[in-house]
């Protein structure tokens, strides 16, 4: 490999298009004749549907169709899929595409209206009368576990899932025995409130039916999975369904569910009506009907020695998964396993119950259970340090897994159903770099000024697989396609860097397509910080197939040994002899013997061009025409990235406002493909983490009404609230994949609540056990409110 782009801070190639308004999103699609969809959604958190009266809209000009559950055929009328079953999910429940008898959260779709435009569709929705019998709503974890009222009548105690995992100490003691016998013990409660993703672009679906084939454009993180779900629900052959994710304006996890009701209802309407149909989510719909996350209560017991080493840890978690469980219990599984962080825990027991409430369903949101886990573990570390009067960094260092202990088996089962075995890392070095970056040892305390720290390990690159296809065409261009989708991560750049490096071509000659089932039909999706690990390695493997074939063909043309050839700047040449060469474009031509000439270049591959060998067929046995390759990467298990954050905050003595003065990050995601993109991901993640720590929360009243369902009331940090972020990178390559990479997409957000809580606690001198925290809450904690 002579064109070295792997590891370079290449400018993002997609930015020019996106920043100049040339992006193409779902709402940009469809011509003047495209029909628009709107939904009548439940205004109640828990109610029985007694009657739906649509008579007032039937004569409205511009109305095309009105559908209720009774109109839905076959599989479309059945509950949506439970995507990730688990033995512990004993009472998994999913919604119907349109509610039938009961609604279980505000915003649940009840009626679909199709009209000539969105204005008419919305007006028609306002004329439809739905008669409800309002039932008592279950709101909040405490109310759910009291189970005076059930969200689902057939789910006892509102408990959808219950899981215990336990790892004994080296001497055989369980966690409770280890805690009881430890020199020091603590017990406390922690709370993380509910929040949500809020991508710039909401969800959207556009569908076109030609009488045989269905083409669907969706703002999704999982186009191939949406395709399979549509085919199953609409009872179509998979080969007759295409799903494309165009430009997607952010995902953060909320667009991973497949299918959302709209993703099957809109295509079904297009098929039924024989027209193009589109639905674009408005912001209120996103608040009340798209997924949330984060809400947990954690009860912690810990035993430790005089140096702060944990001998036993017992954590009981109550997790609010909302009204339905389409994505299973992945979030609390991640919380319960990633809670261990970079530490050797003597004995560990974790138990969680995942409960139903009459609120929007909970599915992964950037970080996916890890912010809760890190909040738990890092608050525990700070409490141990406070109890012993030790430096918080020293307590963490006393518990670190050491570099010579990898691979390190935590003895648990991770979210991918595989062992929780850390592949590589150097946690002491990360801490050293972080302390140096933030000035930990020289920090001068004063009233209202505090410093905080947080460490984490992030499982990335989960399977089961991703694939890559690479083709070199006769003009010397390299076309890369992979099935997972993009929502702003810089895939067009990072994947092009991999291909350019592997094939020895200029990056300007490489194009990348993601999320289009026409180009690549087998994929899993973009989530869990997996794109670089799984698709990146698949593309590299596909490139290596192409490279090997190119060298074999070029060796014939140059009468050389393939082992003596290399590719530089798109030219195959003999090592040390650049004049004995052949362009990769010509190799692509020679790889495809032709009967017909289409231009001067392809004429080189026709039957009278004099390049054929008469003692073998034009296409050798076992070969295929063209210079292209396809391969898949299926990881043995997850790779584990890691990092450490630190912050200095200032709290106002009068108003209790919280200001972040400095923020530092040390991150290890194995080999860096593009450090600039990794830093961008970290910065964006920290910004989102600041929101989760200080601003963002979903506030429900006792009736299940979301009280802050607009950007007037749901607070997010502006650029003025996001500090300058100082970063340092550590590279401990993963031994589990050819490129040695780990994921980086969620890292920035994971420890922020823990870090800011640590810093506020340091500034104020009393415990911070609940996040997010507002100035008014801090004011009350001071005993002044």
XYZ file of C-alpha atoms in Angstrom:
785
model
C 0.000 0.000 0.000
C 1.665 3.166 -1.172
C -1.083 5.764 -1.090
C -1.140 6.242 2.676
C -4.376 7.865 3.785
C -5.312 5.668 6.735
C -4.756 7.733 9.866
C -4.653 11.097 8.108
C -6.956 14.037 9.033
C -8.595 14.167 5.601
C -11.280 16.848 5.274
C -14.786 15.400 5.190
C -15.739 14.983 1.553
C -19.499 15.157 2.163
C -19.437 18.530 3.886
C -19.344 20.744 0.800
C -22.557 19.185 -0.466
C -24.338 19.250 2.869
C -23.239 22.727 3.927
C -24.264 24.341 0.639
C -27.812 23.017 0.768
C -27.293 20.266 -1.783
C -28.203 17.451 0.574
C -31.243 15.410 -0.399
C -33.495 14.320 2.445
C -36.805 12.446 2.524
C -38.846 15.642 2.537
C -37.077 16.768 -0.647
C -38.507 13.796 -2.536
C -41.765 13.534 -4.449
C -43.338 15.593 -7.202
C -46.509 17.733 -7.334
C -48.736 14.645 -7.384
C -47.310 13.106 -4.214
C -49.942 12.476 -1.562
C -49.364 13.517 2.040
C -50.066 11.599 5.240
C -51.013 12.857 8.682
C -52.073 10.950 11.776
C -54.695 11.305 14.445
C -52.713 10.512 17.589
C -53.987 9.758 21.041
C -54.289 12.767 23.375
C -54.414 10.376 26.339
C -51.692 8.278 27.975
C -54.020 5.384 28.744
C -57.487 5.026 27.292
C -59.918 2.629 25.708
C -61.073 3.474 22.180
C -64.879 3.356 22.157
C -65.611 4.748 18.697
C -63.932 6.448 15.733
C -66.225 8.737 13.722
C -64.765 9.802 10.360
C -68.056 10.915 8.764
C -67.242 14.624 9.014
C -64.251 14.305 6.687
C -65.555 12.027 3.964
C -66.722 14.894 1.747
C -63.731 17.178 2.378
C -62.200 18.284 -0.933
C -58.675 16.956 -1.364
C -59.165 14.023 1.017
C -58.020 10.769 -0.574
C -58.346 8.119 2.144
C -58.884 7.524 5.849
C -57.652 4.330 7.500
C -58.164 2.806 10.950
C -56.957 -0.510 12.320
C -60.018 -2.243 10.863
C -58.823 -1.380 7.352
C -55.441 -3.033 7.759
C -54.991 -6.416 6.057
C -53.153 -9.559 7.125
C -49.807 -9.090 8.816
C -50.206 -5.319 8.788
C -52.950 -5.668 11.391
C -50.738 -7.738 13.716
C -48.408 -6.299 16.391
C -45.121 -4.853 15.194
C -42.092 -7.143 15.599
C -40.221 -7.611 18.843
C -36.824 -7.146 17.275
C -34.490 -8.560 19.911
C -36.085 -11.306 22.004
C -34.339 -12.348 25.211
C -35.118 -15.125 27.709
C -35.371 -12.524 30.476
C -37.944 -10.522 28.497
C -40.794 -12.687 29.706
C -43.537 -10.196 28.870
C -42.411 -8.383 25.748
C -45.112 -6.263 24.138
C -45.165 -4.234 20.926
C -47.664 -1.795 19.449
C -50.026 -2.117 16.499
C -49.411 0.079 13.465
C -52.711 1.780 14.310
C -54.238 1.366 17.762
C -57.194 -1.013 17.955
C -58.838 -1.099 21.396
C -56.385 0.656 23.710
C -53.863 3.464 23.560
C -50.958 3.317 25.984
C -49.166 6.630 25.545
C -49.881 10.129 24.316
C -48.994 10.249 20.630
C -49.874 6.662 19.720
C -51.274 6.647 16.125
C -54.986 5.848 15.841
C -56.070 7.027 12.368
C -54.085 7.617 9.165
C -55.298 10.298 6.771
C -54.101 10.637 3.170
C -54.790 13.861 1.275
C -53.570 15.920 -1.656
C -51.267 17.894 0.635
C -50.214 17.974 4.290
C -52.393 21.000 5.098
C -55.529 19.189 3.979
C -54.457 16.031 5.780
C -53.950 17.920 9.048
C -57.305 19.695 8.648
C -59.005 16.356 8.053
C -57.414 14.909 11.191
C -58.931 17.724 13.221
C -62.434 16.749 12.021
C -62.161 13.096 13.067
C -63.799 12.348 16.405
C -62.369 9.569 18.563
C -64.380 8.690 21.658
C -62.146 7.488 24.524
C -62.732 6.055 27.954
C -59.826 7.530 29.885
C -58.000 5.092 32.169
C -55.551 5.693 34.998
C -52.057 6.268 33.641
C -48.920 4.671 35.060
C -46.186 7.306 35.067
C -42.716 6.915 36.524
C -40.755 3.957 37.824
C -42.072 4.087 41.400
C -45.689 4.045 40.259
C -44.972 1.207 37.838
C -43.451 -1.060 40.499
C -46.292 -0.356 42.944
C -48.511 -1.914 40.226
C -51.799 -0.477 41.455
C -52.594 -0.023 37.748
C -51.342 -2.145 34.836
C -50.154 -0.793 31.499
C -50.832 -4.175 29.895
C -53.554 -6.186 31.594
C -51.651 -9.443 31.096
C -48.295 -8.231 32.497
C -48.176 -8.771 36.281
C -46.592 -5.982 38.245
C -45.798 -4.077 35.017
C -42.509 -6.019 34.871
C -41.600 -6.890 31.313
C -38.181 -8.318 32.109
C -36.033 -9.352 35.042
C -32.391 -10.359 34.780
C -29.612 -11.167 37.232
C -25.956 -11.605 36.339
C -23.342 -12.371 38.956
C -19.587 -12.868 38.981
C -17.918 -14.339 42.072
C -14.643 -13.179 43.567
C -11.471 -15.183 42.997
C -11.965 -16.886 46.371
C -15.485 -17.954 45.460
C -17.392 -15.426 47.557
C -20.422 -13.824 45.925
C -20.919 -10.065 45.868
C -23.096 -9.887 48.963
C -20.651 -11.990 50.994
C -17.732 -9.865 49.754
C -19.517 -6.653 50.722
C -20.400 -7.939 54.196
C -16.807 -8.926 54.896
C -15.212 -5.761 53.448
C -13.529 -3.251 55.801
C -15.754 -0.436 54.503
C -19.228 -0.377 52.972
C -21.579 2.186 51.441
C -25.196 2.067 50.252
C -26.963 4.768 48.238
C -29.483 5.538 45.477
C -28.839 7.206 42.112
C -31.291 8.571 39.543
C -31.054 9.387 35.842
C -34.074 11.068 34.265
C -35.648 10.422 30.877
C -34.344 12.284 27.813
C -34.455 11.965 24.021
C -32.333 12.229 20.882
C -33.823 15.198 18.990
C -32.035 14.915 15.618
C -32.292 17.976 13.409
C -34.384 15.976 10.932
C -37.310 14.006 12.298
C -38.405 10.695 10.848
C -39.833 10.542 7.332
C -41.012 8.032 4.721
C -41.645 8.321 0.982
C -42.976 5.379 -1.036
C -43.535 4.610 -4.710
C -45.280 1.490 -6.142
C -45.197 0.570 -9.827
C -47.544 -2.399 -9.626
C -44.736 -4.879 -9.041
C -41.890 -3.246 -7.158
C -42.015 -1.065 -4.077
C -39.379 1.602 -3.516
C -39.240 3.242 -0.113
C -37.064 6.116 1.069
C -36.802 6.352 4.838
C -34.848 8.510 7.251
C -33.519 5.420 8.974
C -30.388 3.937 10.491
C -31.251 0.446 9.212
C -32.374 0.404 5.568
C -31.887 -3.331 5.010
C -33.844 -4.169 8.147
C -36.653 -1.804 7.172
C -36.724 -3.588 3.829
C -37.143 -6.986 5.491
C -39.818 -5.657 7.842
C -41.805 -4.105 4.980
C -41.605 -7.288 2.927
C -42.813 -9.342 5.892
C -45.631 -7.005 6.931
C -46.885 -6.303 3.395
C -46.338 -9.937 2.371
C -44.143 -9.057 -0.612
C -41.157 -10.971 -1.994
C -38.018 -9.379 -0.604
C -36.674 -8.950 -4.141
C -39.617 -6.666 -4.934
C -38.802 -4.212 -2.156
C -36.091 -1.551 -2.247
C -35.288 0.727 0.687
C -32.967 3.692 0.430
C -31.741 5.970 3.193
C -31.031 9.292 1.460
C -29.202 12.009 3.378
C -30.290 11.612 6.990
C -30.230 14.588 9.307
C -29.083 12.830 12.448
C -30.181 9.607 14.059
C -28.639 9.098 17.524
C -30.560 5.834 17.926
C -34.153 7.010 17.526
C -34.142 5.939 13.862
C -32.904 2.426 14.571
C -36.349 0.927 15.278
C -37.620 -1.039 12.284
C -40.240 -0.704 11.310
C -41.851 2.315 12.827
C -45.612 2.201 12.107
C -45.208 4.869 9.439
C -42.581 2.815 7.598
C -45.158 0.164 6.739
C -48.324 2.287 6.641
C -46.984 4.773 4.062
C -45.776 2.040 1.646
C -49.068 0.189 2.096
C -50.983 3.370 1.247
C -48.824 3.838 -1.870
C -49.635 0.296 -2.972
C -53.341 0.623 -2.145
C -53.796 3.976 -3.864
C -51.314 3.545 -6.715
C -49.807 6.965 -5.933
C -46.596 8.318 -4.455
C -47.154 8.888 -0.731
C -45.044 10.760 1.823
C -45.069 11.459 5.531
C -42.709 13.824 7.310
C -42.689 13.942 11.085
C -43.227 17.337 12.665
C -41.436 18.294 15.856
C -44.365 17.733 18.211
C -44.867 14.264 16.721
C -41.212 13.550 17.410
C -41.606 14.548 21.052
C -44.707 12.472 21.743
C -44.358 9.459 19.443
C -40.650 8.807 18.786
C -38.503 6.898 21.263
C -36.937 8.245 24.460
C -34.230 6.839 26.763
C -32.143 7.158 29.933
C -34.724 6.824 32.820
C -33.337 4.599 35.595
C -33.224 4.257 39.380
C -30.128 2.505 40.762
C -29.620 1.114 44.282
C -25.940 0.504 45.020
C -24.099 -1.394 47.758
C -20.327 -1.533 47.692
C -17.605 -2.973 49.899
C -13.977 -1.801 49.687
C -10.644 -1.782 51.471
C -8.599 1.072 52.885
C -7.008 1.885 49.528
C -10.349 2.089 47.772
C -10.150 -1.268 46.029
C -13.640 -2.631 45.461
C -14.136 -6.100 46.931
C -17.854 -6.434 46.193
C -20.460 -4.481 44.250
C -24.220 -5.108 44.215
C -26.415 -2.954 41.971
C -30.177 -3.168 41.566
C -31.581 -1.237 38.609
C -35.146 -0.242 37.840
C -35.442 0.643 34.167
C -38.388 2.458 32.565
C -38.944 1.065 29.078
C -42.167 2.967 28.382
C -45.310 1.450 26.881
C -43.667 -1.093 24.547
C -40.453 -3.072 24.063
C -39.784 -3.215 20.299
C -36.020 -3.184 20.836
C -36.102 -5.633 23.702
C -34.017 -4.941 26.813
C -30.760 -3.955 25.144
C -30.504 -0.693 27.117
C -30.576 -2.204 30.636
C -28.359 -5.091 29.497
C -25.758 -2.558 28.381
C -26.120 -0.595 31.621
C -25.660 -3.702 33.746
C -22.580 -4.948 31.873
C -20.818 -1.685 30.932
C -21.144 -0.490 34.523
C -17.892 -2.325 35.292
C -15.931 0.176 33.216
C -12.122 -0.135 33.218
C -12.092 -1.765 36.641
C -11.372 -5.137 38.260
C -14.254 -5.668 40.638
C -13.748 -8.359 43.265
C -17.301 -9.718 43.022
C -20.205 -8.239 41.141
C -23.941 -8.799 41.211
C -26.361 -6.821 39.082
C -30.115 -7.215 38.923
C -32.515 -5.227 36.825
C -36.247 -5.059 36.355
C -37.534 -3.378 33.208
C -41.013 -1.955 33.730
C -43.883 -0.673 31.623
C -45.220 2.869 31.970
C -47.769 4.874 29.969
C -45.076 6.888 28.254
C -43.266 6.757 24.929
C -41.282 3.569 24.369
C -37.601 3.531 25.298
C -34.969 2.399 22.793
C -31.247 3.201 22.507
C -30.196 6.861 22.418
C -26.560 7.727 21.758
C -24.645 6.032 24.537
C -27.423 3.442 24.903
C -27.441 2.611 28.596
C -23.782 3.518 29.121
C -24.315 7.056 30.509
C -26.433 5.473 33.260
C -23.802 2.789 33.838
C -20.919 5.233 34.041
C -22.908 7.552 36.303
C -23.375 4.621 38.671
C -19.765 3.400 38.669
C -18.098 6.811 38.724
C -20.356 8.165 41.469
C -19.414 5.018 43.401
C -15.711 5.749 42.910
C -16.150 9.325 44.110
C -18.086 8.199 47.188
C -15.370 5.690 48.066
C -12.730 8.426 47.728
C -14.757 10.775 49.927
C -15.312 8.107 52.571
C -11.574 7.361 52.755
C -10.301 10.899 52.227
C -8.367 9.798 49.134
C -7.742 11.457 45.773
C -10.497 10.432 43.345
C -8.005 9.664 40.575
C -5.977 7.456 42.915
C -9.023 5.380 43.832
C -9.728 4.774 40.173
C -6.105 3.856 39.510
C -6.196 1.337 42.372
C -9.008 -0.530 40.608
C -7.770 -0.409 36.996
C -7.310 -3.461 34.822
C -3.615 -3.390 33.932
C -2.242 -3.411 30.338
C -0.704 -6.867 30.749
C -4.067 -8.349 31.773
C -5.681 -8.147 28.320
C -7.694 -9.841 27.034
C -9.678 -9.378 30.229
C -12.787 -11.481 30.814
C -15.374 -9.721 32.986
C -17.330 -12.966 33.239
C -20.590 -11.588 31.874
C -22.651 -11.741 28.683
C -22.769 -8.516 26.668
C -25.550 -7.078 24.505
C -24.414 -9.124 21.481
C -24.972 -12.374 23.402
C -21.221 -12.962 23.582
C -18.716 -12.873 26.446
C -17.771 -9.494 27.890
C -14.053 -9.787 27.146
C -12.043 -6.573 26.772
C -9.625 -6.882 23.851
C -7.033 -4.186 24.584
C -6.400 -0.945 26.424
C -4.045 1.009 28.656
C -6.104 2.647 31.371
C -3.221 3.891 33.546
C -1.756 5.719 30.550
C -5.141 7.254 29.728
C -5.388 8.568 33.277
C -1.873 9.966 33.138
C -2.670 11.802 29.901
C -5.948 13.142 31.281
C -4.441 14.431 34.518
C -1.781 16.199 32.508
C -4.328 17.634 30.049
C -6.675 19.069 32.704
C -3.986 19.934 35.267
C -5.438 17.612 37.908
C -2.490 17.707 40.298
C -2.101 21.499 40.148
C -5.796 22.414 40.346
C -6.388 25.096 42.989
C -9.715 24.741 44.758
C -11.833 27.666 45.897
C -15.515 27.975 46.816
C -17.736 27.449 43.803
C -14.998 25.907 41.677
C -14.734 22.163 41.234
C -13.022 19.524 39.152
C -14.531 16.201 38.146
C -13.457 13.018 36.435
C -15.103 10.034 34.762
C -13.822 6.852 33.110
C -15.602 4.465 30.793
C -15.259 1.434 28.560
C -17.518 1.184 25.527
C -18.359 -2.027 23.724
C -18.252 -1.230 20.011
C -18.441 -2.987 16.673
C -21.144 -5.470 17.631
C -22.080 -8.116 15.055
C -23.397 -10.079 13.498
C -21.775 -8.707 10.313
C -21.482 -6.045 7.629
C -20.365 -6.299 4.023
C -18.556 -4.250 1.441
C -18.487 -4.228 -2.341
C -15.668 -2.564 -4.286
C -15.531 -2.102 -8.057
C -12.865 -0.500 -10.228
C -14.319 0.705 -13.525
C -12.578 1.316 -16.843
C -12.130 5.009 -16.060
C -10.039 4.095 -13.024
C -12.692 5.102 -10.515
C -13.284 3.024 -7.411
C -16.891 2.556 -6.325
C -17.477 1.401 -2.758
C -20.836 0.350 -1.374
C -21.891 -0.966 2.021
C -25.291 -1.646 3.467
C -25.212 0.349 6.660
C -26.502 3.910 6.633
C -25.004 7.333 7.363
C -26.393 10.135 9.503
C -23.440 12.506 9.529
C -20.594 10.315 10.789
C -18.293 10.977 7.831
C -18.559 7.518 6.267
C -18.020 8.869 2.755
C -14.610 10.065 3.902
C -13.471 7.322 6.287
C -14.492 4.454 4.006
C -12.866 6.211 1.038
C -9.641 6.513 3.074
C -9.683 2.775 3.728
C -10.261 1.967 0.058
C -7.685 4.461 -1.187
C -5.069 3.083 1.191
C -5.791 -0.563 0.438
C -5.845 -0.071 -3.356
C -3.152 2.576 -3.677
C -5.384 5.080 -5.489
C -6.015 8.794 -4.959
C -8.981 9.388 -2.668
C -10.487 11.688 -5.294
C -11.081 8.597 -7.445
C -13.120 6.842 -4.722
C -16.886 7.176 -4.264
C -18.900 5.660 -1.437
C -22.586 4.692 -1.277
C -24.291 3.626 1.958
C -27.805 2.634 2.936
C -29.133 1.699 -0.515
C -30.460 -1.857 -0.746
C -30.168 -1.666 -4.542
C -26.405 -1.440 -4.155
C -25.946 -3.719 -1.163
C -28.730 -5.888 0.161
C -27.225 -7.523 3.241
C -26.474 -5.390 6.267
C -27.418 -4.765 9.877
C -27.290 -1.010 10.427
C -25.596 1.987 11.955
C -25.664 1.954 15.748
C -23.499 0.867 18.690
C -20.381 2.596 17.310
C -20.001 -0.220 14.800
C -19.576 1.301 11.325
C -15.786 1.674 11.236
C -15.206 -1.681 12.896
C -17.616 -3.850 10.933
C -18.168 -2.084 7.590
C -14.663 -0.633 7.599
C -13.096 -4.066 7.867
C -15.511 -5.540 5.308
C -14.510 -2.838 2.820
C -10.827 -3.451 3.529
C -11.271 -7.182 2.915
C -13.166 -6.523 -0.312
C -10.394 -4.148 -1.434
C -7.797 -6.834 -0.775
C -9.683 -9.209 -3.062
C -9.704 -6.535 -5.766
C -6.041 -5.772 -5.236
C -5.045 -9.433 -5.507
C -6.996 -9.812 -8.750
C -5.563 -6.580 -10.167
C -2.027 -7.754 -9.483
C -2.700 -11.123 -11.129
C -4.061 -9.475 -14.288
C -1.327 -6.845 -14.373
C 1.315 -9.550 -13.902
C 0.122 -11.243 -17.089
C 0.203 -7.969 -19.005
C 3.628 -6.995 -17.670
C 5.041 -10.519 -17.761
C 5.985 -10.183 -14.113
C 5.475 -12.003 -10.844
C 2.446 -10.578 -8.919
C 4.599 -10.555 -5.784
C 6.889 -8.029 -7.471
C 4.073 -5.556 -8.175
C 2.597 -2.694 -6.204
C -0.012 0.008 -6.849
C 0.860 3.661 -6.518
C -1.461 6.545 -7.406
C -3.688 4.209 -9.352
C -0.868 2.650 -11.412
C 0.339 -0.948 -11.115
C 4.102 -1.174 -11.524
C 7.058 -3.373 -10.805
C 8.551 -2.503 -7.449
C 11.547 -0.286 -8.013
C 10.776 0.095 -11.724
C 7.953 2.598 -12.265
C 8.360 2.523 -16.064
C 7.202 -1.101 -16.213
C 3.608 -0.207 -15.362
C -0.030 -0.375 -16.323
C -2.848 1.924 -15.121
C -5.439 0.358 -12.838
C -8.075 1.568 -15.311
C -6.530 -0.611 -18.013
C -6.402 -3.531 -15.603
C -10.139 -3.028 -15.065
C -10.660 -3.160 -18.829
C -8.586 -6.319 -19.194
C -10.570 -7.968 -16.385
C -13.691 -7.878 -18.538
C -13.192 -9.487 -21.988
C -15.581 -7.788 -24.435
C -17.109 -8.549 -27.780
C -17.999 -4.923 -28.385
C -16.008 -1.722 -28.051
C -17.653 1.314 -26.485
C -14.700 3.668 -26.430
C -10.946 3.681 -27.010
C -10.249 2.174 -23.594
C -12.673 -0.756 -23.862
C -11.293 -1.578 -27.328
C -8.263 -3.003 -25.491
C -10.418 -5.862 -24.190
C -12.090 -6.996 -27.422
C -11.344 -10.332 -29.121
C -8.920 -8.987 -31.778
C -6.968 -6.696 -29.465
C -4.144 -9.238 -29.295
C -4.219 -9.584 -25.504
C -5.863 -13.001 -25.299
C -4.118 -16.259 -24.456
C -5.291 -19.027 -26.788
C -4.681 -21.855 -24.333
C -7.414 -20.813 -21.892
C -10.941 -19.332 -22.084
C -11.422 -15.544 -21.953
C -12.679 -15.888 -18.372
C -10.517 -18.306 -16.414
C -12.190 -21.018 -14.389
C -13.182 -19.754 -10.975
C -12.951 -16.110 -12.049
C -15.678 -13.549 -12.740
C -15.560 -10.674 -15.228
C -14.756 -7.240 -13.887
C -12.364 -5.875 -11.323
C -14.524 -6.034 -8.261
C -14.779 -7.798 -4.948
C -17.299 -8.401 -2.208
C -16.565 -9.516 1.320
C -18.059 -9.564 4.784
C -16.658 -9.040 8.230
C -18.286 -10.873 11.145
C -16.637 -10.081 14.489
C -15.876 -12.787 17.006
C -17.115 -10.400 19.688
C -17.207 -6.688 20.404
C -14.156 -4.485 20.538
C -13.888 -2.261 23.603
C -12.949 1.369 23.203
C -12.266 3.416 26.307
C -11.733 6.936 27.489
C -11.568 9.366 30.363
C -13.047 12.846 30.698
C -12.413 15.654 33.158
C -14.093 19.018 33.650
C -13.679 22.160 35.691
C -16.967 23.858 36.566
C -17.970 27.029 38.332
C -21.231 27.370 40.255
C -22.686 30.820 40.858
C -23.068 31.543 44.601
C -26.339 33.424 44.097
C -28.135 31.970 41.083
C -26.646 28.434 41.264
C -25.979 28.570 37.527
C -23.436 25.987 36.396
C -20.706 26.974 33.958
C -18.187 24.576 32.427
C -14.822 26.328 32.286
C -12.694 23.531 30.842
C -13.342 20.088 29.419
C -10.703 17.473 28.563
C -10.998 14.095 26.854
C -8.572 11.227 26.364
C -9.955 8.603 23.998
C -8.736 5.233 22.755
C -10.535 3.762 19.747
C -7.655 1.631 18.501
C -6.072 2.674 15.217
C -7.427 6.015 14.037
C -8.753 6.072 10.472
C -9.255 9.843 10.541
C -8.375 11.723 13.753
C -10.309 14.789 12.604
C -13.518 12.798 12.267
C -12.933 11.108 15.636
C -12.478 14.492 17.291
C -15.658 15.720 15.623
C -17.531 12.729 16.970
C -16.136 13.364 20.454
C -17.032 17.052 20.351
C -20.568 16.331 19.205
C -20.932 13.647 21.844
C -19.722 15.930 24.632
C -22.210 18.591 23.494
C -24.986 16.019 23.692
C -23.672 14.900 27.075
C -23.727 18.462 28.377
C -27.366 18.594 27.315
C -28.086 15.372 29.183
C -26.299 16.589 32.298
C -27.683 20.109 32.582
C -30.661 20.670 30.307
C -32.490 17.839 28.557
C -35.284 15.979 30.310
C -38.746 14.729 29.396
C -41.208 15.941 32.015
C -44.443 13.982 32.333
C -47.298 14.903 34.649
C -49.286 12.334 36.611
C -51.687 11.906 33.664
C -48.901 10.964 31.248
C -48.920 14.295 29.442
C -45.523 15.489 28.245
C -45.273 19.012 29.616
C -42.313 20.200 27.573
C -43.070 18.883 24.086
C -41.490 21.748 22.174
C -38.183 23.533 21.892
C -39.689 26.377 23.901
C -39.545 24.145 26.975
C -37.197 21.253 26.178
C -33.810 22.830 26.742
C -30.684 22.059 24.736
C -27.226 23.588 24.973
C -26.295 26.227 22.417
C -22.737 26.816 21.279
C -22.468 29.249 24.201
C -23.021 26.410 26.679
C -20.622 23.920 25.096
C -17.045 24.435 26.288
C -13.896 24.212 24.235
C -12.906 20.559 24.331
C -9.258 19.584 24.701
C -8.479 16.106 23.387
C -5.695 13.565 23.369
C -5.691 10.208 21.612
C -4.307 6.894 22.715
C -4.107 4.018 20.233
C -4.207 0.456 21.527
C -5.036 -1.544 18.385
C -7.694 -4.210 18.643
C -6.345 -7.694 17.929
C -9.819 -8.812 16.867
C -10.016 -7.244 13.384
C -7.673 -6.682 10.426
C -7.625 -2.895 10.733
C -7.123 -2.852 14.514
C -9.918 -0.311 14.957
C -12.576 0.249 17.615
C -15.690 2.409 17.484
C -15.884 6.091 18.412
C -19.406 7.308 17.636
C -20.882 7.356 21.136
C -17.814 7.893 23.277
C -18.174 11.633 23.767
C -21.590 11.457 25.400
C -21.074 8.514 27.744
C -19.339 9.918 30.882
C -20.442 13.563 30.779
C -23.181 13.408 33.432
C -20.821 11.562 35.768
C -18.010 14.047 35.144
C -20.153 17.146 35.695
C -21.771 15.636 38.799
C -18.290 14.955 40.137
C -17.202 18.525 39.473
C -20.341 20.104 40.957
C -20.001 17.921 44.051
C -16.381 19.053 44.369
C -17.441 22.696 44.067
C -20.389 22.499 46.466
C -19.303 19.932 49.028
C -22.466 17.798 49.083
C -23.527 14.707 47.094
C -24.963 14.956 43.581
C -26.927 11.761 43.084
C -29.452 12.721 40.425
C -29.005 13.972 36.861
C -29.706 16.119 34.977
C -29.354 18.973 37.422
C -30.701 22.494 36.940
C -29.771 25.716 38.754
C -33.065 25.596 40.669
C -32.349 22.033 41.818
C -28.821 22.962 42.876
C -30.269 25.976 44.715
C -32.629 23.688 46.640
C -29.837 21.197 47.394
C -27.975 24.047 49.039
C -30.920 24.292 51.453
C -31.759 27.756 50.222
C -35.011 26.926 48.423
